[in-house]
Amino acid sequence: MLTTRPSFVFFLLFLSLPLSSLSQPSNPVYNSFLKCFSEKTKTPQAQNVFSQSNPSFSSVLRAYIRNARFNTSSTPKPTLIITPRSYSHVSAAVLCSKPLNFVFKIRSGGHDYDGLSYVSDKPFFVLDLSNLRDVTVNIADQTAWISAGATLGEVYYRIWEKSKVHGFPAGVCPTVGVGGHLSGGGYGNMLRKFGLSVDNLIDAKIVDVNGRILDRKSMGEDLFWAISGGGGVSFGVVLGYKVKLVPVPRVVTVFRVEQFMESGAVDMVHKWQSVGPRTDRNLFLRMLLQPVTRNKVQTVRATAVALFLGRADDVVSLLRKELPELALKKENCTEMTWFQSALWWDNRLNATQIDPKVFLDRNLDSSRFLKRKSDYVATEIPRDGIASLFKKMIELGKVGLVFNPYGGKMAEIAEDATPLPHRKMLFKIQYSVNWQESSPEIEKGFLNQSRVLHSFMTQFVSKNPRRAYLNYRDVDIGVNDHGPNSYEEGEVYGRMYFGKNFDRLVKIKTAVDPGNFFRNEQSIPTLPSKA
Ligand code: FDA
């Protein structure tokens, strides 16, 4: 006869317990947070709170680490990760964290280039919003509700499910999160026609420092303005945005054409500066510059990558006239739907054949070593300046540049319409370096290369202040210790990201979060208190 042994009973009991309750031994911070969180949400909430002793802690943390530089054993880890499943969970997380005095990091898609959503050198919590991912598309009124934890790929897919003639102007990487991307401005390859993502906002929801869930009406126009490009993290937890969809044609055209330094690339890039920002606003013509070895010789490759909201014949005849140096031919072009063009821009060259569902893949726990920086160009760089830039890139050997044209709709929007003031610039530069090896020495070398190139570019880029794009996070331009000099420290990077709009952001910050609960290394400071 089969008898039930005590060890087997224990095993059954073990299986019936929630995993998290087994693995979080006496930990005063965890216990205190969990007690408060469970009371406020009126349910036991252990499954949404992870301390470092939880076996799932590492996988939850790593899932949305997108820069491998911050995925090492020596990278500081949060004391708790909280993964809310509802707005009331977010509200409870804010209220229960406040008395514990930890830095409160907010993460949606985890694409912050310097890892500010999941790393801190002070004790910290991570509020991970990846479970709040609803996207609701309403074609009748041409709007969508997009939750902070949704990815851009999910947004594009859900629009495509409902309509082949609507899109949304946002970034080109499908795993970028809505929460960071939209609160920091958000741009993509339709910016010349429709502006930034934040130029297409209707409403938003946020949890403020008092745990209140506010919409545009209840938060007021100041706070709504601030979270439309000023970075959500300084003001509250953004839950999501209601956005206006934009019309796209049934057929669009993409192409990629390469040239090299020794065969006309200097002239082509020089001329591009007067065409990219001024041409037909249906055309977004990006220029990628990369030092490469070709036929055993060091050179620079200039790659023109384009989205044209129209047919191939039209863009070929347009560019034959405006930029003959590119030598664009119809064979270089592919016509497809707008959604397929989003896949193509994500380097899926077989975009017309692959399953659209690939955009629902969040590609968890995938990261590479990288550094990014940014600049803006207000006046064209002379031809010999482009030639000297190519020479410098070859000398450095690794850092690439991306020139993103502005103009069109961007130039028509007032500099204070949203916190991002760089509306009249000709183009934005992204400095880009990726590498494979986990080595402090290699990292130091590549970070240094990007800084040297940034310093070399001083002569060609915007001045007083030199401008930068918040979503191309770069802690090299200044960080805030949130001590007595917080305002002065904040002004350094704040003026670069926001220009004169920094002043309004500081006033709003001071009004909505005077205790500076919502902060990170580059958040908006409060006004200094008068002694
Ligand atoms: P993440 O979760 O790391 O958040 C970024 C910042 O926003 C952090 O400070 C975080 O605390 C804060 N935050 C996040 N969610 C919040 C919320 N709900 N409430 C308040 N604060 C919140 N940009 C662009 O404009 N166009 C582009 O095409 C691209 N392409 C691109 C490709 C790749 C591969 C990467 C890694 C990045 C980009 N970006 C970009 C930059 C991207 O827009 C930027 O990193 C966004 O801030 C990322 O938002 P996530 O939510 O993914 O990041």
PDB file of C-alpha atoms in Angstrom, residues 201-470:
ATOM      1  CA  LEU A 201      -0.526  63.895 -28.007  1.00  0.00           C
ATOM      2  CA  ILE A 202      -4.114  64.375 -26.899  1.00  0.00           C
ATOM      3  CA  ASP A 203      -4.089  63.246 -23.278  1.00  0.00           C
ATOM      4  CA  ALA A 204      -1.997  61.405 -20.691  1.00  0.00           C
ATOM      5  CA  LYS A 205      -2.310  59.698 -17.328  1.00  0.00           C
ATOM      6  CA  ILE A 206       0.210  60.049 -14.560  1.00  0.00           C
ATOM      7  CA  VAL A 207       0.624  59.056 -10.915  1.00  0.00           C
ATOM      8  CA  ASP A 208       1.879  62.074  -8.997  1.00  0.00           C
ATOM      9  CA  VAL A 209       3.958  62.247  -5.846  1.00  0.00           C
ATOM     10  CA  ASN A 210       0.814  62.009  -3.723  1.00  0.00           C
ATOM     11  CA  GLY A 211      -0.237  58.808  -5.444  1.00  0.00           C
ATOM     12  CA  ARG A 212      -3.065  60.480  -7.326  1.00  0.00           C
ATOM     13  CA  ILE A 213      -3.962  59.225 -10.794  1.00  0.00           C
ATOM     14  CA  LEU A 214      -4.342  62.327 -12.957  1.00  0.00           C
ATOM     15  CA  ASP A 215      -5.352  62.903 -16.554  1.00  0.00           C
ATOM     16  CA  ARG A 216      -4.674  66.002 -18.650  1.00  0.00           C
ATOM     17  CA  LYS A 217      -7.609  67.866 -17.172  1.00  0.00           C
ATOM     18  CA  SER A 218      -6.812  67.083 -13.560  1.00  0.00           C
ATOM     19  CA  MET A 219      -3.020  67.488 -13.882  1.00  0.00           C
ATOM     20  CA  GLY A 220      -3.363  70.830 -15.700  1.00  0.00           C
ATOM     21  CA  GLU A 221      -1.674  72.134 -18.838  1.00  0.00           C
ATOM     22  CA  ASP A 222       1.679  72.865 -17.166  1.00  0.00           C
ATOM     23  CA  LEU A 223       2.300  69.305 -16.043  1.00  0.00           C
ATOM     24  CA  PHE A 224       0.921  67.921 -19.305  1.00  0.00           C
ATOM     25  CA  TRP A 225       3.384  70.164 -21.179  1.00  0.00           C
ATOM     26  CA  ALA A 226       6.268  68.994 -18.962  1.00  0.00           C
ATOM     27  CA  ILE A 227       5.661  65.290 -19.612  1.00  0.00           C
ATOM     28  CA  SER A 228       5.417  65.972 -23.358  1.00  0.00           C
ATOM     29  CA  GLY A 229       9.193  65.941 -23.817  1.00  0.00           C
ATOM     30  CA  GLY A 230      10.649  67.097 -20.500  1.00  0.00           C
ATOM     31  CA  GLY A 231      11.221  63.514 -19.338  1.00  0.00           C
ATOM     32  CA  GLY A 232       8.499  61.885 -17.226  1.00  0.00           C
ATOM     33  CA  VAL A 233      10.884  60.828 -14.506  1.00  0.00           C
ATOM     34  CA  SER A 234      11.161  64.315 -12.932  1.00  0.00           C
ATOM     35  CA  PHE A 235       7.413  64.699 -12.486  1.00  0.00           C
ATOM     36  CA  GLY A 236       5.717  61.385 -11.767  1.00  0.00           C
ATOM     37  CA  VAL A 237       5.026  57.952 -13.193  1.00  0.00           C
ATOM     38  CA  VAL A 238       3.540  58.244 -16.671  1.00  0.00           C
ATOM     39  CA  LEU A 239       0.892  55.541 -17.140  1.00  0.00           C
ATOM     40  CA  GLY A 240       0.308  56.181 -20.826  1.00  0.00           C
ATOM     41  CA  TYR A 241      -0.709  58.624 -23.523  1.00  0.00           C
ATOM     42  CA  LYS A 242      -3.677  59.138 -25.811  1.00  0.00           C
ATOM     43  CA  VAL A 243      -2.244  59.930 -29.239  1.00  0.00           C
ATOM     44  CA  LYS A 244      -3.499  61.135 -32.592  1.00  0.00           C
ATOM     45  CA  LEU A 245      -2.901  58.678 -35.416  1.00  0.00           C
ATOM     46  CA  VAL A 246      -1.580  60.100 -38.672  1.00  0.00           C
ATOM     47  CA  PRO A 247      -2.573  59.216 -42.254  1.00  0.00           C
ATOM     48  CA  VAL A 248      -0.049  57.195 -44.286  1.00  0.00           C
ATOM     49  CA  PRO A 249      -0.285  56.245 -47.974  1.00  0.00           C
ATOM     50  CA  ARG A 250      -1.013  52.627 -48.959  1.00  0.00           C
ATOM     51  CA  VAL A 251       2.392  52.465 -50.652  1.00  0.00           C
ATOM     52  CA  VAL A 252       5.604  54.000 -49.347  1.00  0.00           C
ATOM     53  CA  THR A 253       9.180  53.689 -50.612  1.00  0.00           C
ATOM     54  CA  VAL A 254      12.412  52.838 -48.803  1.00  0.00           C
ATOM     55  CA  PHE A 255      16.000  52.741 -50.001  1.00  0.00           C
ATOM     56  CA  ARG A 256      19.569  52.464 -48.798  1.00  0.00           C
ATOM     57  CA  VAL A 257      22.449  53.693 -50.940  1.00  0.00           C
ATOM     58  CA  GLU A 258      26.141  53.624 -49.993  1.00  0.00           C
ATOM     59  CA  GLN A 259      29.020  55.807 -51.059  1.00  0.00           C
ATOM     60  CA  PHE A 260      32.627  55.912 -49.915  1.00  0.00           C
ATOM     61  CA  MET A 261      35.011  58.738 -49.163  1.00  0.00           C
ATOM     62  CA  GLU A 262      37.168  58.022 -52.194  1.00  0.00           C
ATOM     63  CA  SER A 263      34.199  58.025 -54.561  1.00  0.00           C
ATOM     64  CA  GLY A 264      32.198  61.150 -53.864  1.00  0.00           C
ATOM     65  CA  ALA A 265      30.876  60.732 -50.306  1.00  0.00           C
ATOM     66  CA  VAL A 266      32.311  64.049 -49.084  1.00  0.00           C
ATOM     67  CA  ASP A 267      30.452  65.999 -51.783  1.00  0.00           C
ATOM     68  CA  MET A 268      27.306  63.968 -51.304  1.00  0.00           C
ATOM     69  CA  VAL A 269      27.212  64.523 -47.525  1.00  0.00           C
ATOM     70  CA  HIS A 270      28.072  68.193 -47.947  1.00  0.00           C
ATOM     71  CA  LYS A 271      25.229  68.700 -50.418  1.00  0.00           C
ATOM     72  CA  TRP A 272      22.845  66.597 -48.316  1.00  0.00           C
ATOM     73  CA  GLN A 273      22.908  69.303 -45.643  1.00  0.00           C
ATOM     74  CA  SER A 274      21.031  71.671 -47.919  1.00  0.00           C
ATOM     75  CA  VAL A 275      18.641  69.002 -49.218  1.00  0.00           C
ATOM     76  CA  GLY A 276      17.762  66.694 -46.271  1.00  0.00           C
ATOM     77  CA  PRO A 277      16.223  69.457 -44.109  1.00  0.00           C
ATOM     78  CA  ARG A 278      14.586  71.373 -47.036  1.00  0.00           C
ATOM     79  CA  THR A 279      13.262  68.769 -49.434  1.00  0.00           C
ATOM     80  CA  ASP A 280       9.678  67.477 -49.713  1.00  0.00           C
ATOM     81  CA  ARG A 281       8.472  66.718 -46.181  1.00  0.00           C
ATOM     82  CA  ASN A 282       7.319  63.278 -47.324  1.00  0.00           C
ATOM     83  CA  LEU A 283      11.005  62.361 -47.506  1.00  0.00           C
ATOM     84  CA  PHE A 284      13.142  61.487 -44.482  1.00  0.00           C
ATOM     85  CA  LEU A 285      16.684  60.955 -45.762  1.00  0.00           C
ATOM     86  CA  ARG A 286      19.057  59.934 -42.984  1.00  0.00           C
ATOM     87  CA  MET A 287      22.828  59.849 -43.443  1.00  0.00           C
ATOM     88  CA  LEU A 288      24.940  57.230 -41.627  1.00  0.00           C
ATOM     89  CA  LEU A 289      28.694  57.840 -41.508  1.00  0.00           C
ATOM     90  CA  GLN A 290      30.906  54.938 -40.475  1.00  0.00           C
ATOM     91  CA  PRO A 291      34.676  54.414 -40.549  1.00  0.00           C
ATOM     92  CA  VAL A 292      35.301  51.073 -42.320  1.00  0.00           C
ATOM     93  CA  THR A 293      38.053  49.092 -44.037  1.00  0.00           C
ATOM     94  CA  ARG A 294      37.506  48.649 -47.764  1.00  0.00           C
ATOM     95  CA  ASN A 295      39.977  46.919 -50.037  1.00  0.00           C
ATOM     96  CA  LYS A 296      42.375  46.973 -47.075  1.00  0.00           C
ATOM     97  CA  VAL A 297      42.179  50.749 -46.887  1.00  0.00           C
ATOM     98  CA  GLN A 298      40.618  52.776 -44.073  1.00  0.00           C
ATOM     99  CA  THR A 299      37.788  54.920 -45.364  1.00  0.00           C
ATOM    100  CA  VAL A 300      34.402  56.364 -44.404  1.00  0.00           C
ATOM    101  CA  ARG A 301      31.165  54.919 -45.740  1.00  0.00           C
ATOM    102  CA  ALA A 302      28.212  57.280 -46.077  1.00  0.00           C
ATOM    103  CA  THR A 303      24.897  55.433 -46.253  1.00  0.00           C
ATOM    104  CA  ALA A 304      21.726  57.265 -47.189  1.00  0.00           C
ATOM    105  CA  VAL A 305      18.681  55.530 -45.661  1.00  0.00           C
ATOM    106  CA  ALA A 306      15.246  56.822 -46.579  1.00  0.00           C
ATOM    107  CA  LEU A 307      11.530  56.612 -46.046  1.00  0.00           C
ATOM    108  CA  PHE A 308       9.436  58.366 -48.685  1.00  0.00           C
ATOM    109  CA  LEU A 309       5.691  58.626 -48.074  1.00  0.00           C
ATOM    110  CA  GLY A 310       4.953  58.057 -51.744  1.00  0.00           C
ATOM    111  CA  ARG A 311       5.956  56.068 -54.839  1.00  0.00           C
ATOM    112  CA  ALA A 312       9.468  55.129 -55.999  1.00  0.00           C
ATOM    113  CA  ASP A 313       9.228  57.004 -59.336  1.00  0.00           C
ATOM    114  CA  ASP A 314       8.493  60.227 -57.497  1.00  0.00           C
ATOM    115  CA  VAL A 315      11.376  60.018 -55.040  1.00  0.00           C
ATOM    116  CA  VAL A 316      13.815  59.032 -57.787  1.00  0.00           C
ATOM    117  CA  SER A 317      12.907  62.039 -59.903  1.00  0.00           C
ATOM    118  CA  LEU A 318      12.942  64.324 -56.837  1.00  0.00           C
ATOM    119  CA  LEU A 319      16.447  63.277 -55.804  1.00  0.00           C
ATOM    120  CA  ARG A 320      17.845  63.221 -59.345  1.00  0.00           C
ATOM    121  CA  LYS A 321      17.039  66.900 -59.360  1.00  0.00           C
ATOM    122  CA  GLU A 322      17.916  67.850 -55.774  1.00  0.00           C
ATOM    123  CA  LEU A 323      20.751  65.468 -54.887  1.00  0.00           C
ATOM    124  CA  PRO A 324      22.282  64.048 -58.104  1.00  0.00           C
ATOM    125  CA  GLU A 325      25.425  63.242 -56.047  1.00  0.00           C
ATOM    126  CA  LEU A 326      23.455  60.348 -54.516  1.00  0.00           C
ATOM    127  CA  ALA A 327      22.888  58.776 -57.963  1.00  0.00           C
ATOM    128  CA  LEU A 328      19.642  57.155 -56.788  1.00  0.00           C
ATOM    129  CA  LYS A 329      18.123  54.620 -59.197  1.00  0.00           C
ATOM    130  CA  LYS A 330      14.730  52.986 -59.202  1.00  0.00           C
ATOM    131  CA  GLU A 331      16.445  49.609 -58.588  1.00  0.00           C
ATOM    132  CA  ASN A 332      17.645  50.933 -55.233  1.00  0.00           C
ATOM    133  CA  CYS A 333      14.057  51.478 -54.108  1.00  0.00           C
ATOM    134  CA  THR A 334      11.474  49.096 -52.681  1.00  0.00           C
ATOM    135  CA  GLU A 335       7.796  49.899 -52.428  1.00  0.00           C
ATOM    136  CA  MET A 336       5.848  48.467 -49.494  1.00  0.00           C
ATOM    137  CA  THR A 337       3.229  49.310 -46.892  1.00  0.00           C
ATOM    138  CA  TRP A 338       4.014  51.723 -44.067  1.00  0.00           C
ATOM    139  CA  PHE A 339       4.028  48.885 -41.522  1.00  0.00           C
ATOM    140  CA  GLN A 340       6.460  46.905 -43.666  1.00  0.00           C
ATOM    141  CA  SER A 341       8.663  49.982 -43.864  1.00  0.00           C
ATOM    142  CA  ALA A 342       8.816  49.983 -40.055  1.00  0.00           C
ATOM    143  CA  LEU A 343      10.075  46.370 -40.236  1.00  0.00           C
ATOM    144  CA  TRP A 344      12.570  47.352 -42.951  1.00  0.00           C
ATOM    145  CA  TRP A 345      13.896  50.239 -40.857  1.00  0.00           C
ATOM    146  CA  ASP A 346      14.463  47.696 -38.114  1.00  0.00           C
ATOM    147  CA  ASN A 347      16.942  46.034 -40.507  1.00  0.00           C
ATOM    148  CA  ARG A 348      14.545  43.310 -41.624  1.00  0.00           C
ATOM    149  CA  LEU A 349      15.358  43.578 -45.285  1.00  0.00           C
ATOM    150  CA  ASN A 350      12.798  40.886 -46.156  1.00  0.00           C
ATOM    151  CA  ALA A 351      10.117  43.130 -44.654  1.00  0.00           C
ATOM    152  CA  THR A 352       7.550  42.308 -47.318  1.00  0.00           C
ATOM    153  CA  GLN A 353       7.749  38.598 -46.556  1.00  0.00           C
ATOM    154  CA  ILE A 354       8.044  38.255 -42.804  1.00  0.00           C
ATOM    155  CA  ASP A 355       5.313  37.734 -40.246  1.00  0.00           C
ATOM    156  CA  PRO A 356       4.219  41.119 -38.817  1.00  0.00           C
ATOM    157  CA  LYS A 357       4.024  39.421 -35.424  1.00  0.00           C
ATOM    158  CA  VAL A 358       7.813  39.784 -35.094  1.00  0.00           C
ATOM    159  CA  PHE A 359       7.040  43.256 -33.766  1.00  0.00           C
ATOM    160  CA  LEU A 360       5.329  41.652 -30.761  1.00  0.00           C
ATOM    161  CA  ASP A 361       8.594  39.966 -29.768  1.00  0.00           C
ATOM    162  CA  ARG A 362      10.034  41.922 -26.866  1.00  0.00           C
ATOM    163  CA  ASN A 363      13.422  40.298 -27.290  1.00  0.00           C
ATOM    164  CA  LEU A 364      13.926  40.039 -23.537  1.00  0.00           C
ATOM    165  CA  ASP A 365      17.349  39.927 -21.961  1.00  0.00           C
ATOM    166  CA  SER A 366      19.157  41.039 -25.093  1.00  0.00           C
ATOM    167  CA  SER A 367      21.699  43.808 -24.858  1.00  0.00           C
ATOM    168  CA  ARG A 368      24.962  45.005 -26.349  1.00  0.00           C
ATOM    169  CA  PHE A 369      27.722  47.287 -25.165  1.00  0.00           C
ATOM    170  CA  LEU A 370      27.127  50.806 -26.411  1.00  0.00           C
ATOM    171  CA  LYS A 371      27.522  54.540 -25.951  1.00  0.00           C
ATOM    172  CA  ARG A 372      25.549  57.355 -27.546  1.00  0.00           C
ATOM    173  CA  LYS A 373      25.892  61.139 -27.567  1.00  0.00           C
ATOM    174  CA  SER A 374      24.108  63.891 -29.493  1.00  0.00           C
ATOM    175  CA  ASP A 375      24.529  67.289 -31.112  1.00  0.00           C
ATOM    176  CA  TYR A 376      22.553  69.679 -33.298  1.00  0.00           C
ATOM    177  CA  VAL A 377      23.732  71.530 -36.390  1.00  0.00           C
ATOM    178  CA  ALA A 378      22.308  75.004 -37.037  1.00  0.00           C
ATOM    179  CA  THR A 379      24.382  76.044 -40.067  1.00  0.00           C
ATOM    180  CA  GLU A 380      25.842  73.883 -42.807  1.00  0.00           C
ATOM    181  CA  ILE A 381      29.287  72.417 -42.224  1.00  0.00           C
ATOM    182  CA  PRO A 382      31.641  73.615 -44.995  1.00  0.00           C
ATOM    183  CA  ARG A 383      32.989  71.045 -47.473  1.00  0.00           C
ATOM    184  CA  ASP A 384      36.479  71.056 -45.976  1.00  0.00           C
ATOM    185  CA  GLY A 385      34.849  70.591 -42.569  1.00  0.00           C
ATOM    186  CA  ILE A 386      33.160  67.385 -43.805  1.00  0.00           C
ATOM    187  CA  ALA A 387      36.502  66.258 -45.265  1.00  0.00           C
ATOM    188  CA  SER A 388      38.274  66.904 -41.943  1.00  0.00           C
ATOM    189  CA  LEU A 389      35.483  65.068 -40.102  1.00  0.00           C
ATOM    190  CA  PHE A 390      35.975  61.983 -42.302  1.00  0.00           C
ATOM    191  CA  LYS A 391      39.707  62.128 -41.567  1.00  0.00           C
ATOM    192  CA  LYS A 392      39.050  62.347 -37.830  1.00  0.00           C
ATOM    193  CA  MET A 393      36.635  59.399 -37.957  1.00  0.00           C
ATOM    194  CA  ILE A 394      39.260  57.279 -39.707  1.00  0.00           C
ATOM    195  CA  GLU A 395      41.863  58.303 -37.153  1.00  0.00           C
ATOM    196  CA  LEU A 396      39.576  57.296 -34.267  1.00  0.00           C
ATOM    197  CA  GLY A 397      38.459  54.141 -36.046  1.00  0.00           C
ATOM    198  CA  LYS A 398      35.163  53.098 -34.493  1.00  0.00           C
ATOM    199  CA  VAL A 399      32.614  55.805 -33.669  1.00  0.00           C
ATOM    200  CA  GLY A 400      29.881  56.353 -36.261  1.00  0.00           C
ATOM    201  CA  LEU A 401      27.586  59.343 -36.773  1.00  0.00           C
ATOM    202  CA  VAL A 402      23.948  59.507 -37.793  1.00  0.00           C
ATOM    203  CA  PHE A 403      22.699  62.752 -39.352  1.00  0.00           C
ATOM    204  CA  ASN A 404      18.913  63.079 -38.920  1.00  0.00           C
ATOM    205  CA  PRO A 405      17.348  65.876 -40.961  1.00  0.00           C
ATOM    206  CA  TYR A 406      14.863  68.279 -39.405  1.00  0.00           C
ATOM    207  CA  GLY A 407      12.919  70.932 -41.345  1.00  0.00           C
ATOM    208  CA  GLY A 408       9.373  70.523 -42.675  1.00  0.00           C
ATOM    209  CA  LYS A 409       6.805  70.372 -39.880  1.00  0.00           C
ATOM    210  CA  MET A 410       9.543  70.469 -37.208  1.00  0.00           C
ATOM    211  CA  ALA A 411      10.600  73.979 -38.200  1.00  0.00           C
ATOM    212  CA  GLU A 412       7.012  75.248 -38.043  1.00  0.00           C
ATOM    213  CA  ILE A 413       6.468  74.364 -34.389  1.00  0.00           C
ATOM    214  CA  ALA A 414       7.278  77.007 -31.763  1.00  0.00           C
ATOM    215  CA  GLU A 415      10.367  76.358 -29.625  1.00  0.00           C
ATOM    216  CA  ASP A 416       8.270  76.495 -26.460  1.00  0.00           C
ATOM    217  CA  ALA A 417       5.331  74.417 -27.729  1.00  0.00           C
ATOM    218  CA  THR A 418       6.880  71.415 -25.957  1.00  0.00           C
ATOM    219  CA  PRO A 419       9.981  71.173 -23.735  1.00  0.00           C
ATOM    220  CA  LEU A 420      12.158  70.174 -26.743  1.00  0.00           C
ATOM    221  CA  PRO A 421      13.338  73.522 -28.151  1.00  0.00           C
ATOM    222  CA  HIS A 422      15.555  72.414 -31.073  1.00  0.00           C
ATOM    223  CA  ARG A 423      12.920  73.034 -33.729  1.00  0.00           C
ATOM    224  CA  LYS A 424      14.831  75.241 -36.140  1.00  0.00           C
ATOM    225  CA  MET A 425      17.962  73.107 -36.356  1.00  0.00           C
ATOM    226  CA  LEU A 426      19.060  71.723 -39.718  1.00  0.00           C
ATOM    227  CA  PHE A 427      19.817  68.296 -38.350  1.00  0.00           C
ATOM    228  CA  LYS A 428      20.584  66.257 -35.266  1.00  0.00           C
ATOM    229  CA  ILE A 429      23.673  64.121 -34.878  1.00  0.00           C
ATOM    230  CA  GLN A 430      23.812  60.855 -33.001  1.00  0.00           C
ATOM    231  CA  TYR A 431      27.263  59.564 -32.036  1.00  0.00           C
ATOM    232  CA  SER A 432      27.151  55.808 -31.984  1.00  0.00           C
ATOM    233  CA  VAL A 433      29.573  53.116 -30.906  1.00  0.00           C
ATOM    234  CA  ASN A 434      28.736  49.451 -30.220  1.00  0.00           C
ATOM    235  CA  TRP A 435      31.058  46.670 -29.216  1.00  0.00           C
ATOM    236  CA  GLN A 436      30.973  42.981 -28.255  1.00  0.00           C
ATOM    237  CA  GLU A 437      33.675  42.475 -25.656  1.00  0.00           C
ATOM    238  CA  SER A 438      33.113  42.808 -21.913  1.00  0.00           C
ATOM    239  CA  SER A 439      36.326  44.586 -20.980  1.00  0.00           C
ATOM    240  CA  PRO A 440      36.811  47.749 -18.908  1.00  0.00           C
ATOM    241  CA  GLU A 441      39.826  48.681 -21.038  1.00  0.00           C
ATOM    242  CA  ILE A 442      37.926  48.372 -24.314  1.00  0.00           C
ATOM    243  CA  GLU A 443      35.003  50.285 -22.835  1.00  0.00           C
ATOM    244  CA  LYS A 444      37.303  53.080 -21.687  1.00  0.00           C
ATOM    245  CA  GLY A 445      38.802  53.323 -25.167  1.00  0.00           C
ATOM    246  CA  PHE A 446      35.449  53.557 -26.943  1.00  0.00           C
ATOM    247  CA  LEU A 447      33.977  56.022 -24.454  1.00  0.00           C
ATOM    248  CA  ASN A 448      37.062  58.141 -24.957  1.00  0.00           C
ATOM    249  CA  GLN A 449      36.742  57.952 -28.751  1.00  0.00           C
ATOM    250  CA  SER A 450      33.172  59.202 -28.583  1.00  0.00           C
ATOM    251  CA  ARG A 451      34.249  62.091 -26.332  1.00  0.00           C
ATOM    252  CA  VAL A 452      37.136  63.035 -28.618  1.00  0.00           C
ATOM    253  CA  LEU A 453      34.836  63.112 -31.645  1.00  0.00           C
ATOM    254  CA  HIS A 454      32.268  65.158 -29.700  1.00  0.00           C
ATOM    255  CA  SER A 455      34.992  67.613 -28.791  1.00  0.00           C
ATOM    256  CA  PHE A 456      36.227  67.751 -32.409  1.00  0.00           C
ATOM    257  CA  MET A 457      32.677  68.618 -33.543  1.00  0.00           C
ATOM    258  CA  THR A 458      32.491  71.699 -31.278  1.00  0.00           C
ATOM    259  CA  GLN A 459      33.500  73.930 -34.183  1.00  0.00           C
ATOM    260  CA  PHE A 460      30.560  72.773 -36.340  1.00  0.00           C
ATOM    261  CA  VAL A 461      27.599  72.415 -33.976  1.00  0.00           C
ATOM    262  CA  SER A 462      25.138  74.583 -32.044  1.00  0.00           C
ATOM    263  CA  LYS A 463      26.559  76.870 -29.374  1.00  0.00           C
ATOM    264  CA  ASN A 464      25.504  78.753 -26.218  1.00  0.00           C
ATOM    265  CA  PRO A 465      24.209  76.391 -25.181  1.00  0.00           C
ATOM    266  CA  ARG A 466      25.433  73.431 -27.168  1.00  0.00           C
ATOM    267  CA  ARG A 467      22.272  71.379 -27.666  1.00  0.00           C
ATOM    268  CA  ALA A 468      21.517  67.742 -26.898  1.00  0.00           C
ATOM    269  CA  TYR A 469      18.519  65.390 -27.191  1.00  0.00           C
ATOM    270  CA  LEU A 470      17.179  64.012 -23.908  1.00  0.00           C
TER     271      LEU A 470
END
